[in-house]
């Protein structure tokens, strides 16, 4: 799936990911390939994602929004 993480000033990540764990308002949740469509508010925490090469990366956020649709995970953070 494609993951896009953007802030108001820059693109933090854009590429392929096998899994994405996000700090949702009701707790952390993980998005995998073919996940149902969802829009969620994000709290302060870490976005953790695994690339197809098996590398795990983290991005610290203060909050934001995520939209998951058709294997595209779009995250707007601040």
Coordinates of N, CA and C in Angstrom, one line a residue:
X1 N 0.8 -1.2 0.0 CA 0.0 0.0 0.0 C 0.9 1.2 0.0
X2 N 0.3 2.4 -0.3 CA 1.0 3.6 -0.4 C 0.8 4.4 0.9
X3 N 1.8 5.0 1.5 CA 1.7 5.8 2.7 C 2.3 7.2 2.4
X4 N 1.5 8.2 2.7 CA 1.9 9.6 2.6 C 1.7 10.2 3.9
X5 N 2.8 10.8 4.5 CA 2.7 11.5 5.7 C 3.2 12.9 5.4
X6 N 2.3 13.9 5.6 CA 2.6 15.3 5.3 C 2.3 16.2 6.5
X7 N 3.1 17.2 6.6 CA 2.9 18.3 7.6 C 2.7 19.6 6.8
X8 N 2.3 20.7 7.5 CA 2.1 21.9 6.7 C 3.3 22.4 6.0
X9 N 4.5 22.0 6.4 CA 5.7 22.5 5.8 C 6.5 21.6 5.0
X10 N 6.2 20.3 5.1 CA 7.0 19.3 4.3 C 6.3 17.9 4.2
X11 N 6.8 17.2 3.2 CA 6.5 15.7 3.1 C 7.4 14.9 4.0
X12 N 6.9 14.3 5.0 CA 7.7 13.5 5.9 C 8.0 12.1 5.4
X13 N 7.1 11.5 4.6 CA 7.3 10.2 4.0 C 6.3 10.0 2.9
X14 N 6.8 9.5 1.8 CA 5.9 9.1 0.7 C 6.5 7.9 0.1
X15 N 5.8 6.7 0.1 CA 6.3 5.5 -0.4 C 5.5 4.3 -0.1
X16 N 6.0 3.1 -0.3 CA 5.3 1.9 0.0 C 5.5 1.5 1.5
X17 N 4.5 0.9 2.1 CA 4.5 0.3 3.4 C 3.7 -0.9 3.5
X18 N 4.2 -1.9 4.3 CA 3.4 -3.1 4.5 C 2.5 -3.0 5.7
X19 N 2.8 -2.1 6.7 CA 1.9 -1.9 7.8 C 2.2 -0.5 8.4
X20 N 1.1 0.1 8.9 CA 1.2 1.4 9.6 C 0.4 1.3 10.9
X21 N 1.1 1.7 12.0 CA 0.4 1.8 13.3 C 0.3 3.2 13.6
X22 N -0.9 3.7 14.0 CA -1.2 5.1 14.2 C -1.8 5.3 15.6
X23 N -1.5 6.5 16.2 CA -2.0 6.8 17.6 C -3.4 7.4 17.5
X24 N -4.4 6.5 17.3 CA -5.8 7.0 17.2 C -6.4 7.6 18.5
X25 N -7.4 8.3 18.3 CA -8.1 9.0 19.5 C -8.5 8.0 20.5
X26 N -9.0 6.8 20.1 CA -9.4 5.7 21.0 C -8.4 4.7 21.3
X27 N -7.1 4.9 20.8 CA -6.0 4.0 21.0 C -5.4 3.7 19.7
X28 N -4.2 3.1 19.8 CA -3.4 2.8 18.6 C -4.1 1.7 17.7
X29 N -4.0 1.9 16.4 CA -4.5 0.9 15.5 C -3.6 0.7 14.3
X30 N -3.6 -0.5 13.7 CA -2.7 -0.8 12.6 C -3.5 -1.0 11.4
X31 N -3.0 -0.5 10.3 CA -3.6 -0.6 8.9 C -2.7 -1.5 8.1
X32 N -3.3 -2.5 7.5 CA -2.6 -3.4 6.6 C -3.2 -3.3 5.2
X33 N -2.6 -4.0 4.2 CA -3.1 -4.0 2.9 C -4.6 -4.4 2.8
X34 N -5.4 -3.7 2.0 CA -6.8 -4.0 1.8 C -7.7 -3.7 3.0
X35 N -7.2 -2.8 3.9 CA -7.9 -2.3 5.1 C -9.2 -1.6 4.6
X36 N -10.3 -1.7 5.4 CA -11.5 -1.0 5.1 C -11.2 0.5 5.1
X37 N -12.0 1.3 4.3 CA -11.9 2.7 4.3 C -12.2 3.3 5.7
X38 N -11.4 4.3 6.1 CA -11.6 4.9 7.5 C -11.0 6.3 7.5
X39 N -11.6 7.1 8.3 CA -11.0 8.5 8.6 C -11.0 8.5 10.1
X40 N -9.9 9.0 10.6 CA -9.7 9.1 12.1 C -8.9 10.3 12.5
X41 N -9.2 10.8 13.7 CA -8.4 11.8 14.4 C -7.2 11.1 15.0
X42 N -6.0 11.7 15.0 CA -4.8 11.1 15.6 C -4.4 12.0 16.8
X43 N -4.0 11.3 17.8 CA -3.4 12.0 19.0 C -1.9 12.1 19.0
X44 N -1.3 12.8 19.9 CA 0.1 12.8 20.1 C 0.7 11.4 20.2
X45 N 1.7 11.1 19.5 CA 2.4 9.8 19.7 C 3.3 9.5 18.5
X46 N 3.4 8.3 18.1 CA 4.3 7.9 17.1 C 3.5 7.1 16.0
X47 N 3.9 7.4 14.7 CA 3.4 6.6 13.6 C 4.6 5.7 13.4
X48 N 4.3 4.4 13.4 CA 5.3 3.4 13.2 C 4.9 2.6 11.9
X49 N 5.8 2.5 10.9 CA 5.5 1.8 9.7 C 6.7 0.9 9.3
X50 N 6.3 -0.2 8.6 CA 7.3 -1.1 8.1 C 7.3 -1.1 6.5
X51 N 8.5 -0.9 6.0 CA 8.6 -0.8 4.5 C 8.6 -2.3 4.0
X52 N 8.4 -2.4 2.7 CA 8.5 -3.8 2.1 C 9.8 -4.5 2.2
X53 N 10.9 -3.7 2.5 CA 12.2 -4.2 2.7 C 12.4 -4.7 4.2
X54 N 11.4 -4.5 5.0 CA 11.4 -4.9 6.4 C 12.0 -3.9 7.4
X55 N 12.3 -2.7 6.9 CA 12.8 -1.7 7.8 C 11.6 -1.0 8.5
X56 N 11.8 -0.8 9.8 CA 10.7 -0.2 10.6 C 11.2 1.3 10.9
X57 N 10.2 2.2 10.6 CA 10.5 3.6 10.8 C 9.5 4.2 11.7
X58 N 9.8 5.3 12.3 CA 8.9 6.0 13.2 C 8.9 7.5 12.9
X59 N 7.7 8.1 13.1 CA 7.6 9.6 13.0 C 6.8 10.1 14.2
X60 N 7.4 11.0 15.0 CA 6.7 11.6 16.1 C 5.7 12.6 15.7
X61 N 4.5 12.6 16.2 CA 3.5 13.6 15.8 C 2.8 14.2 17.0
X62 N 2.3 15.4 16.9 CA 1.6 16.1 17.9 C 0.1 15.8 17.8
X63 N -0.3 15.3 16.6 CA -1.7 15.1 16.3 C -2.0 15.2 14.8
X64 N -3.2 14.9 14.4 CA -3.5 15.0 13.0 C -4.7 14.2 12.6
X65 N -4.8 13.9 11.3 CA -5.9 13.1 10.7 C -5.3 12.0 9.8
X66 N -6.0 10.9 9.6 CA -5.6 9.9 8.7 C -6.9 9.5 7.8
X67 N -6.6 9.3 6.6 CA -7.6 8.8 5.6 C -7.1 7.6 5.0
X68 N -7.8 6.4 5.1 CA -7.4 5.2 4.4 C -8.5 4.9 3.4
X69 N -8.0 4.7 2.1 CA -9.0 4.3 1.1 C -8.2 3.7 -0.1
X70 N -8.7 2.5 -0.5 CA -8.1 1.9 -1.7 C -6.6 1.7 -1.6
X71 N -6.1 1.2 -0.5 CA -4.7 0.9 -0.2 C -3.8 2.2 -0.3
X72 N -4.4 3.4 0.0 CA -3.6 4.6 0.2 C -3.9 5.1 1.6
X73 N -2.9 5.3 2.3 CA -3.0 5.8 3.7 C -2.4 7.3 3.7
X74 N -3.3 8.3 3.8 CA -2.9 9.6 3.8 C -3.0 10.2 5.2
X75 N -1.8 10.7 5.7 CA -1.8 11.2 7.0 C -1.4 12.7 7.0
X76 N -2.2 13.5 7.6 CA -1.9 15.0 7.7 C -1.5 15.2 9.2
X77 N -0.4 15.7 9.5 CA 0.1 15.8 10.9 C 0.5 17.3 11.2
X78 N 0.5 17.6 12.5 CA 1.0 18.8 12.9 C 1.9 18.6 14.1

